[in-house]
Amino acid sequence: MSKWKHKHILDLASFSLEDYSSVMELSHRFRNQPLKGVRKLPALQGRLVSTLFFEPSTRTRSSFELAAKNLSADVQSFTPSTSSISKGESLIDTALTYVAMGADILIVRHNCANVPEQLANELDKTKTNTSILNAGDGLHSHPSQGLLDLYTLANHFKPEQPLPIALSGKRIVIVGDILHSRVARSNLWALTGCGADVILCGPSSLLPSCFSEFVSSPPPGISNDPVVNRGQISIKRDLDEALCDADAVMTLRLQKERMHENLITDLRRYHYEYGLTHERLKSCGKKIPVLHPGPANRGVEISSSLLEDRSICLIEEQVKNGISVRMAILYLVATGKGLTSK
Ligand code: ASP
């Protein structure tokens, strides 16, 4: 396994194929690790992981905390409403307070894009070794979700070897509110980075045409794309057509809290046109897996019965894999190396 280069994980645009391989290989080992009667591995003993969530979270926060505890790290959580943020303390001063208490890794979620990056830049100026992991920033990025989706798909396609090659040439549909989704953005980098083609599907109000160019313009700071052969992105407005030759489909919630205006007024019509149901999947002629990052709105982007059908819907797998993938990320960032080969 190659040496890990990322001190912080802020988005996936800077990830190479080797980076995806390292995360997936390690996630797979953690997932299958025989714990021999103990629940914890000693890998991060003596390290302090602090979670700073300025936005609500059900899965990501508890998954990161569990992952850190599984590696024997100490875990400290920050709750904005009961902190000195309500007395006007700045974000950087809050972060520096946690660094002064000895945090090795700060896991940050914020409703504004690039807050984790700004904190990382400020911390780097102080020459601290503390790493920042982005746990979701505005519409921008949700790297750990992108990585766990990648691993879940690879593990579905090739359970004996869930590595990037398992995704090469696959066609993955992402349907729904792409515009407001940091999950979609991280998945676009991750899936195309492993050679999958992505078909985006949704109405133009939630999926502007410019998304077909998304991965051709890397964000500031990345002059050369670290991936040589990326998959392609295309856009389809008709879901049945998009599903025709798809290998998997991921559906997204309407993220109303991130919309400035009410872009979808008729939820029944939206469900009819873009909702996933057993009937719709049947009509595309083959059994393809369904992913959902959660939280789901039953009867809107997905029917209740499909959401609960574990033979098709991988939502539970995603949650379970989220723990091992986050263990992998924490391990790589904290130690700067992969596990030694078997
Ligand atoms: N949980 C994901 C996120 O934090 C997806 C969602 O909220 O719909 O972005």
mmCIF file of C-alpha atoms and ligand atoms in Angstrom:
data_model
loop_
_atom_site.group_PDB
_atom_site.id
_atom_site.type_symbol
_atom_site.label_atom_id
_atom_site.label_comp_id
_atom_site.label_asym_id
_atom_site.label_seq_id
_atom_site.Cartn_x
_atom_site.Cartn_y
_atom_site.Cartn_z
ATOM 1 C CA MET A 1 0.000 0.000 0.000
ATOM 2 C CA SER A 2 1.449 3.395 -0.970
ATOM 3 C CA LYS A 3 2.311 6.117 1.547
ATOM 4 C CA TRP A 4 -0.643 8.305 2.492
ATOM 5 C CA LYS A 5 -0.121 11.940 1.444
ATOM 6 C CA HIS A 6 -3.183 13.790 2.743
ATOM 7 C CA LYS A 7 -2.804 15.543 6.074
ATOM 8 C CA HIS A 8 -6.399 16.797 5.817
ATOM 9 C CA ILE A 9 -9.337 15.350 3.878
ATOM 10 C CA LEU A 10 -11.316 18.301 2.558
ATOM 11 C CA ASP A 11 -12.704 17.016 -0.722
ATOM 12 C CA LEU A 12 -12.089 14.195 -3.176
ATOM 13 C CA ALA A 13 -10.929 16.265 -6.159
ATOM 14 C CA SER A 14 -7.355 15.762 -4.980
ATOM 15 C CA PHE A 15 -7.641 11.958 -4.643
ATOM 16 C CA SER A 16 -5.677 9.688 -6.971
ATOM 17 C CA LEU A 17 -6.512 6.099 -7.874
ATOM 18 C CA GLU A 18 -3.916 4.983 -5.307
ATOM 19 C CA ASP A 19 -5.682 7.030 -2.620
ATOM 20 C CA TYR A 20 -9.003 5.340 -3.405
ATOM 21 C CA SER A 21 -7.255 1.947 -3.356
ATOM 22 C CA SER A 22 -5.671 2.636 0.034
ATOM 23 C CA VAL A 23 -9.004 3.640 1.582
ATOM 24 C CA MET A 24 -10.882 0.706 0.069
ATOM 25 C CA GLU A 25 -8.283 -1.913 0.914
ATOM 26 C CA LEU A 26 -8.031 -0.742 4.484
ATOM 27 C CA SER A 27 -11.812 -0.415 4.864
ATOM 28 C CA HIS A 28 -12.159 -3.997 3.706
ATOM 29 C CA ARG A 29 -9.610 -5.203 6.233
ATOM 30 C CA PHE A 30 -11.312 -3.320 9.044
ATOM 31 C CA ARG A 31 -14.700 -4.628 7.970
ATOM 32 C CA ASN A 32 -13.479 -8.202 8.062
ATOM 33 C CA GLN A 33 -11.059 -7.891 10.963
ATOM 34 C CA PRO A 34 -11.504 -10.775 13.359
ATOM 35 C CA LEU A 35 -11.731 -8.866 16.617
ATOM 36 C CA LYS A 36 -11.026 -12.010 18.639
ATOM 37 C CA GLY A 37 -13.413 -11.240 21.464
ATOM 38 C CA VAL A 38 -12.456 -7.564 21.769
ATOM 39 C CA ARG A 39 -14.362 -4.733 20.149
ATOM 40 C CA LYS A 40 -11.424 -2.397 19.749
ATOM 41 C CA LEU A 41 -8.149 -2.263 17.834
ATOM 42 C CA PRO A 42 -5.280 -0.426 19.530
ATOM 43 C CA ALA A 43 -4.194 1.520 16.404
ATOM 44 C CA LEU A 44 -5.086 5.027 17.637
ATOM 45 C CA GLN A 45 -4.523 4.536 21.352
ATOM 46 C CA GLY A 46 -3.471 7.836 22.920
ATOM 47 C CA ARG A 47 -4.886 9.933 20.064
ATOM 48 C CA LEU A 48 -7.659 12.475 20.544
ATOM 49 C CA VAL A 49 -10.397 12.893 17.937
ATOM 50 C CA SER A 50 -12.774 15.862 18.330
ATOM 51 C CA THR A 51 -16.039 16.197 16.425
ATOM 52 C CA LEU A 52 -17.126 19.790 15.738
ATOM 53 C CA PHE A 53 -20.573 19.669 14.130
ATOM 54 C CA PHE A 54 -22.178 23.051 13.468
ATOM 55 C CA GLU A 55 -25.026 21.395 11.540
ATOM 56 C CA PRO A 56 -27.313 18.478 12.464
ATOM 57 C CA SER A 57 -26.186 14.931 11.758
ATOM 58 C CA THR A 58 -27.512 11.480 12.570
ATOM 59 C CA ARG A 59 -25.171 9.114 10.750
ATOM 60 C CA THR A 60 -21.917 10.905 10.045
ATOM 61 C CA ARG A 61 -21.166 12.088 13.536
ATOM 62 C CA SER A 62 -21.960 8.857 15.346
ATOM 63 C CA SER A 63 -20.245 6.820 12.655
ATOM 64 C CA PHE A 64 -17.017 8.856 12.975
ATOM 65 C CA GLU A 65 -17.191 8.641 16.762
ATOM 66 C CA LEU A 66 -17.720 4.896 16.704
ATOM 67 C CA ALA A 67 -14.932 4.479 14.148
ATOM 68 C CA ALA A 68 -12.533 6.447 16.361
ATOM 69 C CA LYS A 69 -13.515 4.418 19.429
ATOM 70 C CA ASN A 70 -13.074 1.150 17.495
ATOM 71 C CA LEU A 71 -9.468 2.223 16.983
ATOM 72 C CA SER A 72 -9.103 3.074 20.697
ATOM 73 C CA ALA A 73 -8.864 6.854 20.187
ATOM 74 C CA ASP A 74 -10.301 9.200 22.811
ATOM 75 C CA VAL A 75 -13.306 11.077 21.477
ATOM 76 C CA GLN A 76 -14.552 14.519 22.393
ATOM 77 C CA SER A 77 -17.731 16.094 20.969
ATOM 78 C CA PHE A 78 -18.570 19.740 20.610
ATOM 79 C CA THR A 79 -22.138 21.084 20.678
ATOM 80 C CA PRO A 80 -22.421 24.648 19.298
ATOM 81 C CA SER A 81 -25.578 25.615 21.213
ATOM 82 C CA THR A 82 -23.894 25.047 24.579
ATOM 83 C CA SER A 83 -20.457 26.374 23.580
ATOM 84 C CA SER A 84 -18.797 29.801 23.590
ATOM 85 C CA ILE A 85 -19.775 30.196 19.917
ATOM 86 C CA SER A 86 -23.035 31.557 21.391
ATOM 87 C CA LYS A 87 -20.886 34.166 23.215
ATOM 88 C CA GLY A 88 -19.335 35.291 19.912
ATOM 89 C CA GLU A 89 -16.184 33.164 19.835
ATOM 90 C CA SER A 90 -14.875 32.688 16.284
ATOM 91 C CA LEU A 91 -14.642 29.302 14.582
ATOM 92 C CA ILE A 92 -10.874 29.405 14.420
ATOM 93 C CA ASP A 93 -10.593 30.251 18.125
ATOM 94 C CA THR A 94 -12.925 27.351 18.883
ATOM 95 C CA ALA A 95 -10.805 25.026 16.731
ATOM 96 C CA LEU A 96 -7.593 26.282 18.353
ATOM 97 C CA THR A 97 -9.083 25.594 21.777
ATOM 98 C CA TYR A 98 -9.550 21.942 20.811
ATOM 99 C CA VAL A 99 -6.040 21.833 19.371
ATOM 100 C CA ALA A 100 -4.678 23.239 22.645
ATOM 101 C CA MET A 101 -6.469 20.416 24.463
ATOM 102 C CA GLY A 102 -4.485 18.002 22.328
ATOM 103 C CA ALA A 103 -6.824 17.104 19.448
ATOM 104 C CA ASP A 104 -5.000 15.115 16.764
ATOM 105 C CA ILE A 105 -7.956 15.159 14.387
ATOM 106 C CA LEU A 106 -10.840 17.639 14.149
ATOM 107 C CA ILE A 107 -13.883 16.361 12.287
ATOM 108 C CA VAL A 108 -15.803 19.407 11.084
ATOM 109 C CA ARG A 109 -19.294 19.859 9.648
ATOM 110 C CA HIS A 110 -20.643 23.307 8.751
ATOM 111 C CA ASN A 111 -23.449 24.654 6.608
ATOM 112 C CA CYS A 112 -21.047 27.001 4.780
ATOM 113 C CA ALA A 113 -18.852 25.646 1.999
ATOM 114 C CA ASN A 114 -15.088 25.689 2.609
ATOM 115 C CA VAL A 115 -15.183 26.229 6.382
ATOM 116 C CA PRO A 116 -13.143 23.025 6.961
ATOM 117 C CA GLU A 117 -10.617 24.206 4.367
ATOM 118 C CA GLN A 118 -10.311 27.634 5.969
ATOM 119 C CA LEU A 119 -9.753 26.039 9.367
ATOM 120 C CA ALA A 120 -7.132 23.712 7.864
ATOM 121 C CA ASN A 121 -5.295 26.694 6.337
ATOM 122 C CA GLU A 122 -5.385 28.608 9.625
ATOM 123 C CA LEU A 123 -4.188 25.586 11.612
ATOM 124 C CA ASP A 124 -1.362 24.941 9.137
ATOM 125 C CA LYS A 125 -0.136 28.508 9.714
ATOM 126 C CA THR A 126 0.246 27.679 13.397
ATOM 127 C CA LYS A 127 2.393 24.643 12.476
ATOM 128 C CA THR A 128 0.201 22.258 14.421
ATOM 129 C CA ASN A 129 0.003 18.646 13.272
ATOM 130 C CA THR A 130 -3.752 18.499 13.782
ATOM 131 C CA SER A 131 -5.684 17.177 10.776
ATOM 132 C CA ILE A 132 -9.090 18.362 9.611
ATOM 133 C CA LEU A 133 -11.612 15.925 8.179
ATOM 134 C CA ASN A 134 -14.521 17.487 6.342
ATOM 135 C CA ALA A 135 -17.760 15.866 7.501
ATOM 136 C CA GLY A 136 -19.893 17.943 5.097
ATOM 137 C CA ASP A 137 -19.639 21.655 4.215
ATOM 138 C CA GLY A 138 -22.599 23.414 2.624
ATOM 139 C CA LEU A 139 -23.208 22.188 -0.906
ATOM 140 C CA HIS A 140 -19.524 21.601 -1.477
ATOM 141 C CA SER A 141 -18.282 18.255 -0.314
ATOM 142 C CA HIS A 142 -18.892 15.208 1.868
ATOM 143 C CA PRO A 143 -15.776 13.108 1.296
ATOM 144 C CA SER A 144 -16.414 10.317 3.809
ATOM 145 C CA GLN A 145 -19.880 9.729 2.311
ATOM 146 C CA GLY A 146 -18.378 9.611 -1.195
ATOM 147 C CA LEU A 147 -15.805 7.059 -0.014
ATOM 148 C CA LEU A 148 -18.314 4.860 1.767
ATOM 149 C CA ASP A 149 -20.594 4.879 -1.270
ATOM 150 C CA LEU A 150 -17.632 3.918 -3.437
ATOM 151 C CA TYR A 151 -16.699 1.053 -1.147
ATOM 152 C CA THR A 152 -20.320 -0.139 -0.873
ATOM 153 C CA LEU A 153 -20.676 -0.272 -4.645
ATOM 154 C CA ALA A 154 -17.305 -1.971 -5.167
ATOM 155 C CA ASN A 155 -18.192 -4.506 -2.483
ATOM 156 C CA HIS A 156 -21.501 -5.149 -4.180
ATOM 157 C CA PHE A 157 -19.937 -5.675 -7.615
ATOM 158 C CA LYS A 158 -16.853 -7.590 -6.459
ATOM 159 C CA PRO A 159 -17.133 -8.745 -2.827
ATOM 160 C CA GLU A 160 -13.922 -10.771 -3.039
ATOM 161 C CA GLN A 161 -11.887 -7.698 -4.046
ATOM 162 C CA PRO A 162 -13.704 -4.377 -3.534
ATOM 163 C CA LEU A 163 -11.110 -2.103 -5.127
ATOM 164 C CA PRO A 164 -11.442 0.717 -7.711
ATOM 165 C CA ILE A 165 -11.207 -1.781 -10.590
ATOM 166 C CA ALA A 166 -14.597 -3.164 -9.514
ATOM 167 C CA LEU A 167 -16.119 0.162 -10.631
ATOM 168 C CA SER A 168 -14.276 0.641 -13.878
ATOM 169 C CA GLY A 169 -16.716 0.832 -16.806
ATOM 170 C CA LYS A 170 -19.807 0.664 -14.562
ATOM 171 C CA ARG A 171 -22.675 3.062 -15.201
ATOM 172 C CA ILE A 172 -24.055 4.664 -12.063
ATOM 173 C CA VAL A 173 -27.184 6.831 -12.089
ATOM 174 C CA ILE A 174 -27.493 9.592 -9.492
ATOM 175 C CA VAL A 175 -31.030 10.953 -9.409
ATOM 176 C CA GLY A 176 -32.691 13.807 -7.570
ATOM 177 C CA ASP A 177 -31.589 17.082 -6.060
ATOM 178 C CA ILE A 178 -28.053 17.174 -7.433
ATOM 179 C CA LEU A 179 -27.786 20.970 -7.201
ATOM 180 C CA HIS A 180 -27.974 21.057 -3.396
ATOM 181 C CA SER A 181 -26.095 17.832 -2.792
ATOM 182 C CA ARG A 182 -22.560 17.678 -1.443
ATOM 183 C CA VAL A 183 -22.958 13.886 -1.550
ATOM 184 C CA ALA A 184 -23.476 13.995 -5.332
ATOM 185 C CA ARG A 185 -20.439 16.241 -5.766
ATOM 186 C CA SER A 186 -18.173 13.937 -3.749
ATOM 187 C CA ASN A 187 -19.543 10.912 -5.581
ATOM 188 C CA LEU A 188 -18.845 12.548 -8.922
ATOM 189 C CA TRP A 189 -15.145 12.829 -8.069
ATOM 190 C CA ALA A 190 -14.978 9.392 -6.484
ATOM 191 C CA LEU A 191 -16.903 7.381 -9.073
ATOM 192 C CA THR A 192 -15.310 8.966 -12.140
ATOM 193 C CA GLY A 193 -11.942 8.741 -10.345
ATOM 194 C CA CYS A 194 -12.358 4.947 -10.286
ATOM 195 C CA GLY A 195 -13.367 4.841 -13.954
ATOM 196 C CA ALA A 196 -17.159 4.632 -13.584
ATOM 197 C CA ASP A 197 -19.444 6.664 -15.841
ATOM 198 C CA VAL A 198 -22.076 8.713 -14.030
ATOM 199 C CA ILE A 199 -25.493 9.535 -15.448
ATOM 200 C CA LEU A 200 -27.080 12.413 -13.589
ATOM 201 C CA CYS A 201 -30.852 12.608 -13.683
ATOM 202 C CA GLY A 202 -33.271 15.262 -12.455
ATOM 203 C CA PRO A 203 -35.303 18.276 -13.537
ATOM 204 C CA SER A 204 -33.308 21.279 -14.752
ATOM 205 C CA SER A 205 -34.209 23.269 -11.594
ATOM 206 C CA LEU A 206 -32.301 20.661 -9.524
ATOM 207 C CA LEU A 207 -29.754 19.648 -12.133
ATOM 208 C CA PRO A 208 -28.329 22.477 -14.265
ATOM 209 C CA SER A 209 -26.672 21.309 -17.499
ATOM 210 C CA CYS A 210 -23.274 22.622 -16.351
ATOM 211 C CA PHE A 211 -22.953 19.531 -14.120
ATOM 212 C CA SER A 212 -21.848 17.521 -17.167
ATOM 213 C CA GLU A 213 -18.588 19.536 -16.968
ATOM 214 C CA PHE A 214 -18.209 19.106 -13.212
ATOM 215 C CA VAL A 215 -15.006 17.058 -13.111
ATOM 216 C CA SER A 216 -13.334 18.864 -16.025
ATOM 217 C CA SER A 217 -12.631 21.908 -13.881
ATOM 218 C CA PRO A 218 -10.762 20.906 -10.705
ATOM 219 C CA PRO A 219 -11.126 23.332 -7.802
ATOM 220 C CA PRO A 220 -8.533 26.037 -7.043
ATOM 221 C CA GLY A 221 -5.253 24.604 -5.803
ATOM 222 C CA ILE A 222 -5.359 21.538 -8.043
ATOM 223 C CA SER A 223 -3.538 22.307 -11.270
ATOM 224 C CA ASN A 224 -3.449 18.771 -12.676
ATOM 225 C CA ASP A 225 -6.139 16.177 -12.246
ATOM 226 C CA PRO A 226 -4.541 13.390 -10.137
ATOM 227 C CA VAL A 227 -6.625 10.811 -12.036
ATOM 228 C CA VAL A 228 -5.480 9.942 -15.552
ATOM 229 C CA ASN A 229 -8.524 8.113 -16.909
ATOM 230 C CA ARG A 230 -11.673 9.529 -15.416
ATOM 231 C CA GLY A 231 -15.115 8.212 -16.255
ATOM 232 C CA GLN A 232 -17.584 10.472 -18.045
ATOM 233 C CA ILE A 233 -20.588 12.406 -16.764
ATOM 234 C CA SER A 234 -23.777 12.690 -18.790
ATOM 235 C CA ILE A 235 -27.203 14.132 -18.049
ATOM 236 C CA LYS A 236 -30.573 12.572 -18.711
ATOM 237 C CA ARG A 237 -33.903 14.144 -17.782
ATOM 238 C CA ASP A 238 -35.919 10.942 -18.102
ATOM 239 C CA LEU A 239 -35.364 8.493 -15.268
ATOM 240 C CA ASP A 240 -36.651 5.402 -17.079
ATOM 241 C CA GLU A 241 -34.252 6.107 -19.923
ATOM 242 C CA ALA A 242 -31.376 6.712 -17.487
ATOM 243 C CA LEU A 243 -32.038 3.410 -15.705
ATOM 244 C CA CYS A 244 -32.115 1.441 -18.957
ATOM 245 C CA ASP A 245 -28.491 0.405 -18.899
ATOM 246 C CA ALA A 246 -27.456 1.395 -15.401
ATOM 247 C CA ASP A 247 -25.505 -0.915 -13.081
ATOM 248 C CA ALA A 248 -26.635 0.909 -9.925
ATOM 249 C CA VAL A 249 -28.695 3.928 -8.907
ATOM 250 C CA MET A 250 -28.265 6.391 -6.066
ATOM 251 C CA THR A 251 -31.168 8.600 -5.090
ATOM 252 C CA LEU A 252 -31.005 11.862 -3.149
ATOM 253 C CA ARG A 253 -33.429 13.701 -0.943
ATOM 254 C CA LEU A 254 -34.815 17.143 -1.843
ATOM 255 C CA GLN A 255 -32.571 19.203 0.407
ATOM 256 C CA LYS A 256 -35.083 21.921 1.246
ATOM 257 C CA GLU A 257 -32.972 23.458 3.990
ATOM 258 C CA ARG A 258 -30.349 24.294 1.339
ATOM 259 C CA MET A 259 -32.802 25.722 -1.226
ATOM 260 C CA HIS A 260 -33.303 29.481 -1.369
ATOM 261 C CA GLU A 261 -36.713 29.089 -3.002
ATOM 262 C CA ASN A 262 -39.219 26.295 -3.210
ATOM 263 C CA LEU A 263 -38.063 24.607 -6.415
ATOM 264 C CA ILE A 264 -40.460 21.672 -6.282
ATOM 265 C CA THR A 265 -44.056 22.442 -5.407
ATOM 266 C CA ASP A 266 -45.792 19.221 -6.450
ATOM 267 C CA LEU A 267 -44.220 16.348 -4.512
ATOM 268 C CA ARG A 268 -46.575 13.783 -6.025
ATOM 269 C CA ARG A 269 -45.510 14.740 -9.505
ATOM 270 C CA TYR A 270 -41.870 14.696 -8.449
ATOM 271 C CA HIS A 271 -42.299 11.166 -7.103
ATOM 272 C CA TYR A 272 -44.022 10.113 -10.319
ATOM 273 C CA GLU A 273 -41.191 11.473 -12.466
ATOM 274 C CA TYR A 274 -38.110 10.921 -10.309
ATOM 275 C CA GLY A 275 -39.096 8.608 -7.469
ATOM 276 C CA LEU A 276 -37.663 5.096 -7.264
ATOM 277 C CA THR A 277 -40.131 2.251 -6.856
ATOM 278 C CA HIS A 278 -40.102 -1.508 -7.392
ATOM 279 C CA GLU A 279 -42.281 -1.038 -10.490
ATOM 280 C CA ARG A 280 -39.902 1.445 -12.046
ATOM 281 C CA LEU A 281 -36.867 -0.765 -11.441
ATOM 282 C CA LYS A 282 -38.694 -3.811 -12.799
ATOM 283 C CA SER A 283 -39.464 -1.990 -16.003
ATOM 284 C CA CYS A 284 -35.743 -1.433 -16.626
ATOM 285 C CA GLY A 285 -35.412 -5.198 -16.905
ATOM 286 C CA LYS A 286 -32.651 -6.082 -14.443
ATOM 287 C CA LYS A 287 -32.052 -6.035 -10.725
ATOM 288 C CA ILE A 288 -29.793 -3.118 -9.863
ATOM 289 C CA PRO A 289 -28.807 -1.998 -6.365
ATOM 290 C CA VAL A 290 -30.200 1.233 -4.920
ATOM 291 C CA LEU A 291 -28.136 3.533 -2.686
ATOM 292 C CA HIS A 292 -29.356 6.365 -0.495
ATOM 293 C CA PRO A 293 -27.112 8.483 1.748
ATOM 294 C CA GLY A 294 -29.946 9.156 4.190
ATOM 295 C CA PRO A 295 -31.959 10.741 5.593
ATOM 296 C CA ALA A 296 -34.685 9.466 3.257
ATOM 297 C CA ASN A 297 -38.070 11.022 2.623
ATOM 298 C CA ARG A 298 -40.320 8.023 2.102
ATOM 299 C CA GLY A 299 -42.743 8.372 -0.780
ATOM 300 C CA VAL A 300 -40.826 11.265 -2.340
ATOM 301 C CA GLU A 301 -37.459 10.178 -3.811
ATOM 302 C CA ILE A 302 -38.049 6.513 -2.924
ATOM 303 C CA SER A 303 -41.051 4.387 -2.018
ATOM 304 C CA SER A 304 -41.261 3.029 1.487
ATOM 305 C CA SER A 305 -41.311 -0.574 0.316
ATOM 306 C CA LEU A 306 -38.189 -0.163 -1.828
ATOM 307 C CA LEU A 307 -36.363 1.589 1.005
ATOM 308 C CA GLU A 308 -37.102 -1.393 3.233
ATOM 309 C CA ASP A 309 -36.242 -4.050 0.639
ATOM 310 C CA ARG A 310 -32.755 -5.086 1.738
ATOM 311 C CA SER A 311 -32.337 -7.316 -1.313
ATOM 312 C CA ILE A 312 -32.206 -4.168 -3.466
ATOM 313 C CA CYS A 313 -31.662 -1.146 -1.244
ATOM 314 C CA LEU A 314 -28.144 -0.950 0.234
ATOM 315 C CA ILE A 315 -28.883 1.834 2.741
ATOM 316 C CA GLU A 316 -28.106 -0.411 5.716
ATOM 317 C CA GLU A 317 -24.884 -1.630 4.078
ATOM 318 C CA GLN A 318 -23.892 2.000 3.523
ATOM 319 C CA VAL A 319 -24.377 2.759 7.211
ATOM 320 C CA LYS A 320 -22.389 -0.324 8.276
ATOM 321 C CA ASN A 321 -19.607 0.288 5.766
ATOM 322 C CA GLY A 322 -19.491 3.912 6.886
ATOM 323 C CA ILE A 323 -17.890 2.782 10.136
ATOM 324 C CA SER A 324 -15.077 0.761 8.533
ATOM 325 C CA VAL A 325 -14.472 3.389 5.851
ATOM 326 C CA ARG A 326 -14.199 6.082 8.525
ATOM 327 C CA MET A 327 -11.874 3.839 10.538
ATOM 328 C CA ALA A 328 -9.714 3.636 7.403
ATOM 329 C CA ILE A 329 -9.718 7.401 6.917
ATOM 330 C CA LEU A 330 -8.876 8.083 10.569
ATOM 331 C CA TYR A 331 -6.103 5.502 10.507
ATOM 332 C CA LEU A 332 -4.561 6.822 7.282
ATOM 333 C CA VAL A 333 -4.645 10.441 8.387
ATOM 334 C CA ALA A 334 -3.376 9.711 11.909
ATOM 335 C CA THR A 335 -0.552 7.384 10.931
ATOM 336 C CA GLY A 336 0.254 8.468 7.378
ATOM 337 C CA LYS A 337 0.557 4.875 6.254
ATOM 338 C CA GLY A 338 -1.507 1.868 5.243
ATOM 339 C CA LEU A 339 -1.455 -1.489 6.977
ATOM 340 C CA THR A 340 1.502 -3.676 6.051
ATOM 341 C CA SER A 341 0.636 -6.162 3.296
ATOM 342 C CA LYS A 342 -0.451 -9.631 4.303
HETATM 343 N N1 ASP B 1 -26.605 13.224 4.994
HETATM 344 C C1 ASP B 1 -26.200 13.802 3.731
HETATM 345 C C2 ASP B 1 -25.561 15.161 3.936
HETATM 346 O O1 ASP B 1 -25.231 15.502 5.056
HETATM 347 C C3 ASP B 1 -27.303 13.818 2.736
HETATM 348 C C4 ASP B 1 -28.511 14.650 3.069
HETATM 349 O O2 ASP B 1 -28.502 15.441 4.028
HETATM 350 O O3 ASP B 1 -29.477 14.523 2.315
HETATM 351 O O4 ASP B 1 -25.343 15.867 2.975
#
